[in-house]
PDB file of C-alpha atoms in Angstrom:
ATOM      1  CA  UNK I 501     -24.717  14.472  24.769  1.00  0.00           C
ATOM      2  CA  UNK I 502     -25.224  10.867  23.664  1.00  0.00           C
ATOM      3  CA  UNK I 503     -27.696  12.043  21.046  1.00  0.00           C
ATOM      4  CA  UNK I 504     -25.079  14.533  19.723  1.00  0.00           C
ATOM      5  CA  UNK I 505     -22.496  11.774  19.446  1.00  0.00           C
ATOM      6  CA  UNK I 506     -24.969   9.490  17.696  1.00  0.00           C
ATOM      7  CA  UNK I 507     -25.730  12.254  15.186  1.00  0.00           C
ATOM      8  CA  UNK I 508     -22.011  12.576  14.406  1.00  0.00           C
ATOM      9  CA  UNK I 509     -21.432   8.837  13.991  1.00  0.00           C
ATOM     10  CA  UNK I 510     -22.475   8.626  10.308  1.00  0.00           C
ATOM     11  CA  UNK I 511     -20.103  11.476   9.415  1.00  0.00           C
ATOM     12  CA  UNK I 512     -17.235   9.868  11.314  1.00  0.00           C
ATOM     13  CA  UNK I 513     -17.831   6.629   9.404  1.00  0.00           C
ATOM     14  CA  UNK I 514     -17.694   8.522   6.108  1.00  0.00           C
ATOM     15  CA  UNK I 515     -14.371  10.103   7.060  1.00  0.00           C
ATOM     16  CA  UNK I 516     -12.877   6.736   7.992  1.00  0.00           C
ATOM     17  CA  UNK I 517     -14.154   5.165   4.764  1.00  0.00           C
ATOM     18  CA  UNK I 518     -12.773   8.021   2.657  1.00  0.00           C
ATOM     19  CA  UNK I 519      -9.338   7.836   4.245  1.00  0.00           C
ATOM     20  CA  UNK I 520      -9.317   4.042   3.874  1.00  0.00           C
ATOM     21  CA  UNK I 521      -9.507   4.484   0.080  1.00  0.00           C
ATOM     22  CA  UNK I 522      -6.704   7.039  -0.097  1.00  0.00           C
ATOM     23  CA  UNK I 523      -2.994   6.328   0.056  1.00  0.00           C
ATOM     24  CA  UNK I 524       0.265   8.207  -0.087  1.00  0.00           C
ATOM     25  CA  UNK I 525       2.593   8.140  -3.058  1.00  0.00           C
ATOM     26  CA  UNK I 526       6.215   8.459  -2.017  1.00  0.00           C
ATOM     27  CA  UNK I 527       8.609   9.442  -4.790  1.00  0.00           C
ATOM     28  CA  UNK I 528      12.355   8.992  -4.428  1.00  0.00           C
ATOM     29  CA  UNK I 529      14.365  11.000  -6.929  1.00  0.00           C
ATOM     30  CA  UNK I 530      17.907   9.875  -7.829  1.00  0.00           C
ATOM     31  CA  UNK I 531      20.825  11.108  -9.923  1.00  0.00           C
ATOM     32  CA  UNK I 532      20.348  14.848  -9.517  1.00  0.00           C
ATOM     33  CA  UNK I 533      23.475  15.849 -11.421  1.00  0.00           C
ATOM     34  CA  UNK I 534      23.590  19.606 -10.731  1.00  0.00           C
ATOM     35  CA  UNK I 535      23.230  20.923  -7.199  1.00  0.00           C
ATOM     36  CA  UNK I 536      21.414  24.136  -8.129  1.00  0.00           C
ATOM     37  CA  UNK I 537      17.907  25.239  -8.919  1.00  0.00           C
ATOM     38  CA  UNK I 538      14.459  23.933  -8.084  1.00  0.00           C
ATOM     39  CA  UNK I 539      12.783  20.566  -8.581  1.00  0.00           C
ATOM     40  CA  UNK I 540       9.180  20.648  -9.816  1.00  0.00           C
ATOM     41  CA  UNK I 541       7.115  17.466  -9.533  1.00  0.00           C
ATOM     42  CA  UNK I 542       3.529  16.894 -10.708  1.00  0.00           C
ATOM     43  CA  UNK I 543       1.174  13.961 -10.238  1.00  0.00           C
ATOM     44  CA  UNK I 544      -1.563  13.548 -12.856  1.00  0.00           C
ATOM     45  CA  UNK I 545      -4.443  11.092 -13.012  1.00  0.00           C
ATOM     46  CA  UNK I 546      -5.055  10.666 -16.722  1.00  0.00           C
ATOM     47  CA  UNK I 547      -4.052  11.473 -20.282  1.00  0.00           C
ATOM     48  CA  UNK I 548      -5.500  15.007 -20.081  1.00  0.00           C
ATOM     49  CA  UNK I 549      -3.275  15.878 -17.127  1.00  0.00           C
ATOM     50  CA  UNK I 550      -0.330  14.166 -18.792  1.00  0.00           C
ATOM     51  CA  UNK I 551      -0.819  16.297 -21.911  1.00  0.00           C
ATOM     52  CA  UNK I 552      -1.312  19.460 -19.822  1.00  0.00           C
ATOM     53  CA  UNK I 553      -4.977  19.801 -20.765  1.00  0.00           C
ATOM     54  CA  UNK I 554      -5.967  19.412 -17.086  1.00  0.00           C
ATOM     55  CA  UNK I 555      -4.378  20.524 -13.833  1.00  0.00           C
ATOM     56  CA  UNK I 556      -2.220  18.074 -11.874  1.00  0.00           C
ATOM     57  CA  UNK I 557      -3.855  16.249  -8.977  1.00  0.00           C
ATOM     58  CA  UNK I 558      -0.979  17.428  -6.792  1.00  0.00           C
ATOM     59  CA  UNK I 559       2.281  19.285  -7.384  1.00  0.00           C
ATOM     60  CA  UNK I 560       5.285  20.216  -5.281  1.00  0.00           C
ATOM     61  CA  UNK I 561       8.504  22.169  -5.683  1.00  0.00           C
ATOM     62  CA  UNK I 562      11.693  22.073  -3.622  1.00  0.00           C
ATOM     63  CA  UNK I 563      15.176  23.547  -3.815  1.00  0.00           C
ATOM     64  CA  UNK I 564      17.921  21.069  -4.703  1.00  0.00           C
ATOM     65  CA  UNK I 565      19.889  20.039  -1.614  1.00  0.00           C
ATOM     66  CA  UNK I 566      21.834  17.006  -2.822  1.00  0.00           C
ATOM     67  CA  UNK I 567      21.954  14.279  -5.451  1.00  0.00           C
ATOM     68  CA  UNK I 568      18.709  12.685  -4.196  1.00  0.00           C
ATOM     69  CA  UNK I 569      15.327  14.020  -3.083  1.00  0.00           C
ATOM     70  CA  UNK I 570      12.118  12.662  -1.573  1.00  0.00           C
ATOM     71  CA  UNK I 571       8.553  13.852  -2.178  1.00  0.00           C
ATOM     72  CA  UNK I 572       5.343  12.705  -0.449  1.00  0.00           C
ATOM     73  CA  UNK I 573       1.960  13.101  -2.112  1.00  0.00           C
ATOM     74  CA  UNK I 574      -0.714  12.528   0.533  1.00  0.00           C
ATOM     75  CA  UNK I 575      -4.218  11.062   0.361  1.00  0.00           C
ATOM     76  CA  UNK I 576      -4.407  10.076  -3.286  1.00  0.00           C
ATOM     77  CA  UNK I 577      -7.501   7.991  -4.046  1.00  0.00           C
ATOM     78  CA  UNK I 578      -6.544   4.499  -5.159  1.00  0.00           C
ATOM     79  CA  UNK I 579      -6.024   4.526  -8.925  1.00  0.00           C
ATOM     80  CA  UNK I 580      -3.611   5.153 -11.777  1.00  0.00           C
ATOM     81  CA  UNK I 581      -1.264   8.133 -11.840  1.00  0.00           C
ATOM     82  CA  UNK I 582       1.830   9.353 -13.645  1.00  0.00           C
ATOM     83  CA  UNK I 583       4.581  11.568 -12.279  1.00  0.00           C
ATOM     84  CA  UNK I 584       6.731  14.055 -14.137  1.00  0.00           C
ATOM     85  CA  UNK I 585       9.652  15.979 -12.680  1.00  0.00           C
ATOM     86  CA  UNK I 586      11.835  18.765 -14.015  1.00  0.00           C
ATOM     87  CA  UNK I 587      14.848  20.490 -12.533  1.00  0.00           C
ATOM     88  CA  UNK I 588      14.970  24.187 -13.293  1.00  0.00           C
ATOM     89  CA  UNK I 589      18.732  24.380 -12.754  1.00  0.00           C
ATOM     90  CA  UNK I 590      18.980  28.145 -13.312  1.00  0.00           C
ATOM     91  CA  UNK I 591      15.569  29.056 -11.813  1.00  0.00           C
ATOM     92  CA  UNK I 592      14.424  30.855 -14.957  1.00  0.00           C
ATOM     93  CA  UNK I 593      10.944  29.306 -14.779  1.00  0.00           C
ATOM     94  CA  UNK I 594      11.251  26.876 -17.688  1.00  0.00           C
ATOM     95  CA  UNK I 595      12.897  23.637 -18.786  1.00  0.00           C
ATOM     96  CA  UNK I 596      15.720  24.809 -21.028  1.00  0.00           C
ATOM     97  CA  UNK I 597      16.317  22.927 -24.284  1.00  0.00           C
ATOM     98  CA  UNK I 598      18.949  22.932 -27.015  1.00  0.00           C
ATOM     99  CA  UNK I 599      18.359  23.945 -30.653  1.00  0.00           C
ATOM    100  CA  UNK I 600      16.744  20.559 -31.370  1.00  0.00           C
ATOM    101  CA  UNK I 601      14.309  20.854 -28.458  1.00  0.00           C
ATOM    102  CA  UNK I 602      16.140  18.294 -26.295  1.00  0.00           C
ATOM    103  CA  UNK I 603      16.138  19.262 -22.595  1.00  0.00           C
ATOM    104  CA  UNK I 604      19.491  20.420 -21.229  1.00  0.00           C
ATOM    105  CA  UNK I 605      18.199  20.474 -17.639  1.00  0.00           C
ATOM    106  CA  UNK I 606      17.210  17.450 -15.569  1.00  0.00           C
ATOM    107  CA  UNK I 607      13.874  15.709 -16.083  1.00  0.00           C
ATOM    108  CA  UNK I 608      12.255  12.351 -15.380  1.00  0.00           C
ATOM    109  CA  UNK I 609       9.041  10.332 -15.382  1.00  0.00           C
ATOM    110  CA  UNK I 610       7.448   7.559 -13.372  1.00  0.00           C
ATOM    111  CA  UNK I 611       8.469   4.080 -14.616  1.00  0.00           C
ATOM    112  CA  UNK I 612      11.682   5.623 -16.039  1.00  0.00           C
ATOM    113  CA  UNK I 613      10.745   4.779 -19.655  1.00  0.00           C
ATOM    114  CA  UNK I 614      13.755   4.626 -21.960  1.00  0.00           C
ATOM    115  CA  UNK I 615      12.414   6.615 -24.897  1.00  0.00           C
ATOM    116  CA  UNK I 616      13.856   9.514 -26.899  1.00  0.00           C
ATOM    117  CA  UNK I 617      10.676  11.588 -26.530  1.00  0.00           C
ATOM    118  CA  UNK I 618       8.175  12.422 -23.844  1.00  0.00           C
ATOM    119  CA  UNK I 619       6.672   9.074 -22.819  1.00  0.00           C
ATOM    120  CA  UNK I 620       2.989   8.386 -23.272  1.00  0.00           C
ATOM    121  CA  UNK I 621       0.544   8.229 -20.368  1.00  0.00           C
ATOM    122  CA  UNK I 622       0.577   4.434 -20.642  1.00  0.00           C
ATOM    123  CA  UNK I 623       4.384   4.286 -20.475  1.00  0.00           C
ATOM    124  CA  UNK I 624       4.536   6.427 -17.335  1.00  0.00           C
ATOM    125  CA  UNK I 625       1.375   5.175 -15.586  1.00  0.00           C
ATOM    126  CA  UNK I 626       1.712   3.585 -12.127  1.00  0.00           C
ATOM    127  CA  UNK I 627      -0.986   2.141  -9.903  1.00  0.00           C
ATOM    128  CA  UNK I 628      -1.332   3.553  -6.394  1.00  0.00           C
ATOM    129  CA  UNK I 629      -3.321   1.194  -4.158  1.00  0.00           C
ATOM    130  CA  UNK I 630      -5.294   2.359  -1.121  1.00  0.00           C
ATOM    131  CA  UNK I 631      -2.379   1.450   1.150  1.00  0.00           C
ATOM    132  CA  UNK I 632      -0.028   3.707  -0.849  1.00  0.00           C
ATOM    133  CA  UNK I 633       3.088   3.108  -2.897  1.00  0.00           C
ATOM    134  CA  UNK I 634       6.717   4.131  -3.318  1.00  0.00           C
ATOM    135  CA  UNK I 635       8.411   4.731  -6.670  1.00  0.00           C
ATOM    136  CA  UNK I 636      11.860   5.823  -7.766  1.00  0.00           C
ATOM    137  CA  UNK I 637      12.511   8.242 -10.612  1.00  0.00           C
ATOM    138  CA  UNK I 638      15.993   8.550 -12.070  1.00  0.00           C
ATOM    139  CA  UNK I 639      16.682  12.037 -13.361  1.00  0.00           C
ATOM    140  CA  UNK I 640      18.084  12.319 -16.880  1.00  0.00           C
TER     141      UNK I 640
END
């Protein structure tokens, strides 16, 4: 039995070390103006993910239940990430826009950059340390 435990010890150490380098990103969403539809939130880890050339690291969706929402993204390795959120107010599967291409449904980004276009990766990038982080996104 002791020999079995000793054989498992290196693997247990690896698990502890891996979890020590991963943190949770908590995202608080504010100013949800319409109380209908579904919120879609994605976390990406680089420009390729930001430009939809790579899959998000994690993504979640939730029905709107008030004018605020909270999302938890678990066990993210320490590093730089960006978060984008859309509110599909009519649940038609897309972010609706007007004739000029400006969104008419809610959207937001990490760092809440005040730009009249989709922000760049650098403008939306946030650092998530091993102990985790909390950010707030204000929906437009």
